PDB file of C-alpha atoms and ligand atoms in Angstrom:
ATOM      1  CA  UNK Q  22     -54.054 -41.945 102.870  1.00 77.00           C
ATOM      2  CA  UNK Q  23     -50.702 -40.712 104.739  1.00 89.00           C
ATOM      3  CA  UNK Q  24     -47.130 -41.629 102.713  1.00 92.00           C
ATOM      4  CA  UNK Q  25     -44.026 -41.089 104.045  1.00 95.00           C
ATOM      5  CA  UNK Q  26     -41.397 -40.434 101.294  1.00 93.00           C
ATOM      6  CA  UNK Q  27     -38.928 -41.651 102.909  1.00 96.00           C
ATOM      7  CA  UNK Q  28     -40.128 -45.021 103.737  1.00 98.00           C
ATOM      8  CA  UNK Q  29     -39.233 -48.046 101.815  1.00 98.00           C
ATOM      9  CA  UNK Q  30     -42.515 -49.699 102.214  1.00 98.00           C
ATOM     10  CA  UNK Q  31     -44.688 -46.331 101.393  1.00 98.00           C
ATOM     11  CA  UNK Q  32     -42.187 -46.434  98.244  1.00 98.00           C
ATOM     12  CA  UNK Q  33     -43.280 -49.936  97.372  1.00 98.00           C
ATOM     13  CA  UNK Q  34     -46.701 -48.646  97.847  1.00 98.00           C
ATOM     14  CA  UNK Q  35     -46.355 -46.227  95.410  1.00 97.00           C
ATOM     15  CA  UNK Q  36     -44.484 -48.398  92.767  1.00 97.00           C
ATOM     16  CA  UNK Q  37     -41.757 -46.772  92.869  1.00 97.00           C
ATOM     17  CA  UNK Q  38     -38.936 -49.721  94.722  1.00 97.00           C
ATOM     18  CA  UNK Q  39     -39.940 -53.385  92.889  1.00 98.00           C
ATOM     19  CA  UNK Q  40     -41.298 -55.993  94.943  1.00 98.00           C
ATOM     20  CA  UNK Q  41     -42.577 -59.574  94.137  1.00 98.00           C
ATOM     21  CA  UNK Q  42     -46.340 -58.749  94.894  1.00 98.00           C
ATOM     22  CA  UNK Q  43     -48.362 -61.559  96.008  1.00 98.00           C
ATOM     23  CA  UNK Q  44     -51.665 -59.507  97.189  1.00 98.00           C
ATOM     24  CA  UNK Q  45     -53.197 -56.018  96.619  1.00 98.00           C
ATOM     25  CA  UNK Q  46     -56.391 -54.524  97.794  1.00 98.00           C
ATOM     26  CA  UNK Q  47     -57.771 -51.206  98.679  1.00 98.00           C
ATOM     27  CA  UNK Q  48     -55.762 -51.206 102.041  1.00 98.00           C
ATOM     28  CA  UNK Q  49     -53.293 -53.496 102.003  1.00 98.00           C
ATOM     29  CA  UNK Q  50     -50.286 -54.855  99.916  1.00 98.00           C
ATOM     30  CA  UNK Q  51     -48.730 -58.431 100.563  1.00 99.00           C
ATOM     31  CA  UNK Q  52     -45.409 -59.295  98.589  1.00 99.00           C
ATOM     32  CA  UNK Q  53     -42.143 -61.556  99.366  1.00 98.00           C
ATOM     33  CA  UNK Q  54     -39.680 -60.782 101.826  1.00 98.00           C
ATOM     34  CA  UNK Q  55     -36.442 -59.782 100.454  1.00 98.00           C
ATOM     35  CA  UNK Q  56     -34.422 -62.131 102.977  1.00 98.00           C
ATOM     36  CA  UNK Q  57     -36.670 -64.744 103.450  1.00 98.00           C
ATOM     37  CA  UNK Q  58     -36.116 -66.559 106.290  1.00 97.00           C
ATOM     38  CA  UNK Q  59     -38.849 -69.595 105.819  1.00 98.00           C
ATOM     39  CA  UNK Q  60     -39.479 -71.303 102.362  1.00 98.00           C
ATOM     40  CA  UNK Q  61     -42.250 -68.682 101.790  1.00 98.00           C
ATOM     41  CA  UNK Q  62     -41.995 -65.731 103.637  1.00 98.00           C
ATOM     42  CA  UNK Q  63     -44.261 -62.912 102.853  1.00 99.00           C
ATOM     43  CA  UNK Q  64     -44.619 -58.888 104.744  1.00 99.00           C
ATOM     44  CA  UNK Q  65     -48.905 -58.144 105.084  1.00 99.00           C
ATOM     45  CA  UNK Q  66     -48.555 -54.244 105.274  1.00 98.00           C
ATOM     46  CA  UNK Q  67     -51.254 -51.257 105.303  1.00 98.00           C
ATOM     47  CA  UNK Q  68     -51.037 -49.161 102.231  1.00 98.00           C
ATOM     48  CA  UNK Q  69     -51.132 -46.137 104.946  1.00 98.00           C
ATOM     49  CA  UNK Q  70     -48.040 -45.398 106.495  1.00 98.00           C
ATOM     50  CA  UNK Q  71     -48.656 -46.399 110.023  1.00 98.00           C
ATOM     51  CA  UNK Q  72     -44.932 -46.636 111.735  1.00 98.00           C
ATOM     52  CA  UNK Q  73     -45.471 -49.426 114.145  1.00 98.00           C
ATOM     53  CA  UNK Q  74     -47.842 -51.418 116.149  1.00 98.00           C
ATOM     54  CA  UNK Q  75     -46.902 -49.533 119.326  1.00 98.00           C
ATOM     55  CA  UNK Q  76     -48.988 -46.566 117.169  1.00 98.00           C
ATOM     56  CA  UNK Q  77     -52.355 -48.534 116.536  1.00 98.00           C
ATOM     57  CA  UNK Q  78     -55.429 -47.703 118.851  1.00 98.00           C
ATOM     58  CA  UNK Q  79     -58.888 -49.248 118.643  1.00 98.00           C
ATOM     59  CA  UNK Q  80     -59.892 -47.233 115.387  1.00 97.00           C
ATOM     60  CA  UNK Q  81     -57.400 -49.488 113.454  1.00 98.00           C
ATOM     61  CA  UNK Q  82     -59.035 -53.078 114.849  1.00 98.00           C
ATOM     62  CA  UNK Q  83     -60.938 -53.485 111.410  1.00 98.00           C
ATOM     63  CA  UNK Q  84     -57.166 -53.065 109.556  1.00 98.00           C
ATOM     64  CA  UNK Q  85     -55.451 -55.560 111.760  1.00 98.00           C
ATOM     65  CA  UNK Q  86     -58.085 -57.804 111.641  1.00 98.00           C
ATOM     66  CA  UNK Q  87     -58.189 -57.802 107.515  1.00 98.00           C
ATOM     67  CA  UNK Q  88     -54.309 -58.392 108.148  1.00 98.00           C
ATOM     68  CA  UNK Q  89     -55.038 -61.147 110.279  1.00 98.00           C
ATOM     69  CA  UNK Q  90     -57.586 -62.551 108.304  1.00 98.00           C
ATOM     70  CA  UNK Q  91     -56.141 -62.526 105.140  1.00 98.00           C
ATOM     71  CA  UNK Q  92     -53.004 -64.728 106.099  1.00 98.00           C
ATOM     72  CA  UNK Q  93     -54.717 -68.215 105.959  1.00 98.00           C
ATOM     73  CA  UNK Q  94     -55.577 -67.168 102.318  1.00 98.00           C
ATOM     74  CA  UNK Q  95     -52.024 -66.435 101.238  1.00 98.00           C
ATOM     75  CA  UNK Q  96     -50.274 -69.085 102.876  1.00 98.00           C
ATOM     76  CA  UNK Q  97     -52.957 -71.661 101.056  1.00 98.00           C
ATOM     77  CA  UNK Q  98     -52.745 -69.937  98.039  1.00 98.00           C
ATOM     78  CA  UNK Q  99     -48.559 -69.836  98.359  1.00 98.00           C
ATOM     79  CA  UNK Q 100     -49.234 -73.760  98.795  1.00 98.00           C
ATOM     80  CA  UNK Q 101     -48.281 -73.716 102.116  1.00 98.00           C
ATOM     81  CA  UNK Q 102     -50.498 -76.864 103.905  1.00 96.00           C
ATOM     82  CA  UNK Q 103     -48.576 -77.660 107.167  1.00 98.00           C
ATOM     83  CA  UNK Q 104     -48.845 -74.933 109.509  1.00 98.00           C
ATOM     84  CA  UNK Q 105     -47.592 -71.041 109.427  1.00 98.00           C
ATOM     85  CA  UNK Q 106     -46.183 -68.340 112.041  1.00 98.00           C
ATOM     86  CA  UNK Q 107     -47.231 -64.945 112.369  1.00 98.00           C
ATOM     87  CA  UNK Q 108     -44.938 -62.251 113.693  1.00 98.00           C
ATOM     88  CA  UNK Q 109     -44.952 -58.294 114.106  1.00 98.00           C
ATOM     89  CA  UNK Q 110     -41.918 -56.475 115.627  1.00 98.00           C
ATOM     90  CA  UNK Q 111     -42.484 -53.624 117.444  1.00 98.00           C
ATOM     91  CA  UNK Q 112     -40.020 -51.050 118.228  1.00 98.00           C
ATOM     92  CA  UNK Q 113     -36.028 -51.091 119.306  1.00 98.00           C
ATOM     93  CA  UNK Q 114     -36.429 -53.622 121.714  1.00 98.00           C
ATOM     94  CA  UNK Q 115     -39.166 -55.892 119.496  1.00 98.00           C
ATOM     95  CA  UNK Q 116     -36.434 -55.714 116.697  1.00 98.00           C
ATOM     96  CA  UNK Q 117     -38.249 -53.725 114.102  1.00 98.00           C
ATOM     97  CA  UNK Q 118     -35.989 -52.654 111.647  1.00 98.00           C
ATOM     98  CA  UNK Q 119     -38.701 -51.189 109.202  1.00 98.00           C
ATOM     99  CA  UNK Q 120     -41.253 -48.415 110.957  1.00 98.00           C
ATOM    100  CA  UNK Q 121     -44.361 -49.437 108.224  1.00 98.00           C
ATOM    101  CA  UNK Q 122     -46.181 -51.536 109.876  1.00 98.00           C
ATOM    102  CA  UNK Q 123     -45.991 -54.900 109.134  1.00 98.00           C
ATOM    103  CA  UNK Q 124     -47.149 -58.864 109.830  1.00 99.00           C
ATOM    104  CA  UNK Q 125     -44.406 -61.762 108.264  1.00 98.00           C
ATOM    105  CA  UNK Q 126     -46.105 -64.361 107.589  1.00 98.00           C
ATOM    106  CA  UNK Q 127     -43.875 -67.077 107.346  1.00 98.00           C
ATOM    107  CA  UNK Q 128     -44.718 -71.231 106.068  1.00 98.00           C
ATOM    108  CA  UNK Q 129     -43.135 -74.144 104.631  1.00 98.00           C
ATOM    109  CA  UNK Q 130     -40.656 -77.106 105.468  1.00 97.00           C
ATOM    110  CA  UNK Q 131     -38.304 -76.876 108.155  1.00 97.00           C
ATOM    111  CA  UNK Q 132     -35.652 -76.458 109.105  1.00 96.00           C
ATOM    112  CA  UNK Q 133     -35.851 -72.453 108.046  1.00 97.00           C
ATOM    113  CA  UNK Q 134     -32.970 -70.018 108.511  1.00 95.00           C
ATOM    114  CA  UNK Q 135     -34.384 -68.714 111.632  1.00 90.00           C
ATOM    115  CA  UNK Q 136     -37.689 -67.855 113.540  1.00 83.00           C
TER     116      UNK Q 136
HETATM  117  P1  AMP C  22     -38.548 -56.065 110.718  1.00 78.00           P
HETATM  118  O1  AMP C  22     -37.265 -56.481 111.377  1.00 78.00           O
HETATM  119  O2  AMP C  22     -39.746 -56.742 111.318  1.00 78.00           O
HETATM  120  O3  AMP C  22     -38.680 -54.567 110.621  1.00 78.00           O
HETATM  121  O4  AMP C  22     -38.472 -56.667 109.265  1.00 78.00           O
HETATM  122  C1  AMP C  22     -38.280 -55.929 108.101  1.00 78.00           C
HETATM  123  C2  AMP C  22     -38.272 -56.925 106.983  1.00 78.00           C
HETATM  124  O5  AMP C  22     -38.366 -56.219 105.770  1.00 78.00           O
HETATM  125  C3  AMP C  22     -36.991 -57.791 106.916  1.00 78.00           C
HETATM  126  O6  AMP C  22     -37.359 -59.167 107.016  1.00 78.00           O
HETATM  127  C4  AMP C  22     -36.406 -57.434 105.549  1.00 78.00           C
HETATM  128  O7  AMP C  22     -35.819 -58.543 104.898  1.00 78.00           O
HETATM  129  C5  AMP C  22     -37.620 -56.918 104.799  1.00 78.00           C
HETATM  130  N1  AMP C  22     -37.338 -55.973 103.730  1.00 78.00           N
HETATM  131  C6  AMP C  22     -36.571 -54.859 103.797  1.00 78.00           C
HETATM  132  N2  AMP C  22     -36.548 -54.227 102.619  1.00 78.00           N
HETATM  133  C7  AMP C  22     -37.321 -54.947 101.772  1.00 78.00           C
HETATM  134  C8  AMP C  22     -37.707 -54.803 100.401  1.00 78.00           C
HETATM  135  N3  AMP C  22     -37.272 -53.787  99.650  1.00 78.00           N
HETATM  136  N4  AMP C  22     -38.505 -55.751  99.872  1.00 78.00           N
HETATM  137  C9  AMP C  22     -38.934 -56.791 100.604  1.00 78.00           C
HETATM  138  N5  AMP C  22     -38.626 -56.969 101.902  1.00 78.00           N
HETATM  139  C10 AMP C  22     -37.831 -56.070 102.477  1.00 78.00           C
HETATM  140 ZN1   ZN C  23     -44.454 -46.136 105.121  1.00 78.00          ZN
END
């Protein structure tokens, strides 16, 4: 399993930066984003440090599709009954501001603050 030291999320990983954990397993970690922009608003990453979707080929289809899959759990589970969006930025123009890769997942009553 590849860490970057440097990177907030591997840090999170490793326990060392809180977060407000809503999901572990074996591969991945699911807690609360820190500026929410929806009434529940939650980051799906890999414990690897992968730095973006642009750097995913087909060996990592069973990863993204646990990440995919898991999101209908969470949001239910998060009590969120009415619908949910899924987004992944990618890159300077995608407006990724964090290279670990990672799915918001993002549910409750509108309006929200944005998305
Ligand atoms: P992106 O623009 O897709 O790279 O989004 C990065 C997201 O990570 C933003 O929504 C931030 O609010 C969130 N974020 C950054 N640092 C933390 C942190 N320490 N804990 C939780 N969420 C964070
Ligand atoms: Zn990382």
């Amino acid at each position: 399993m590849s860490a970057d030291p440097h990177c907030i999320f591997c840090r999170i990983v490793a326990g060392q930066i809180p977060a407000k954990k809503v999901h572990e397993d074996d591969e991945l970690l699911v807690f609360h984003d820190i500026h929410p922009w929806a009434p529940v608003h939650v980051l799906v990453i890999p414990k690897d440090h992968i730095a973006s979707h642009a750097d995913v080929g087909d060996a990592h289809a069973p990863l993204l599709g646990r990440m995919l899959a898991l999101a209908p759990k969470l949001m239910r589970d998060l009590g969120v009954t009415n619908g949910f969006r899924t987004v992944i930025n990618t890159g300077p123009d995608g407006g990724q501001e964090v290279h670990h890769l990672h799915m918001h997942v993002m549910g409750g009553p509108r309006p929200w603050v944005k998305g």
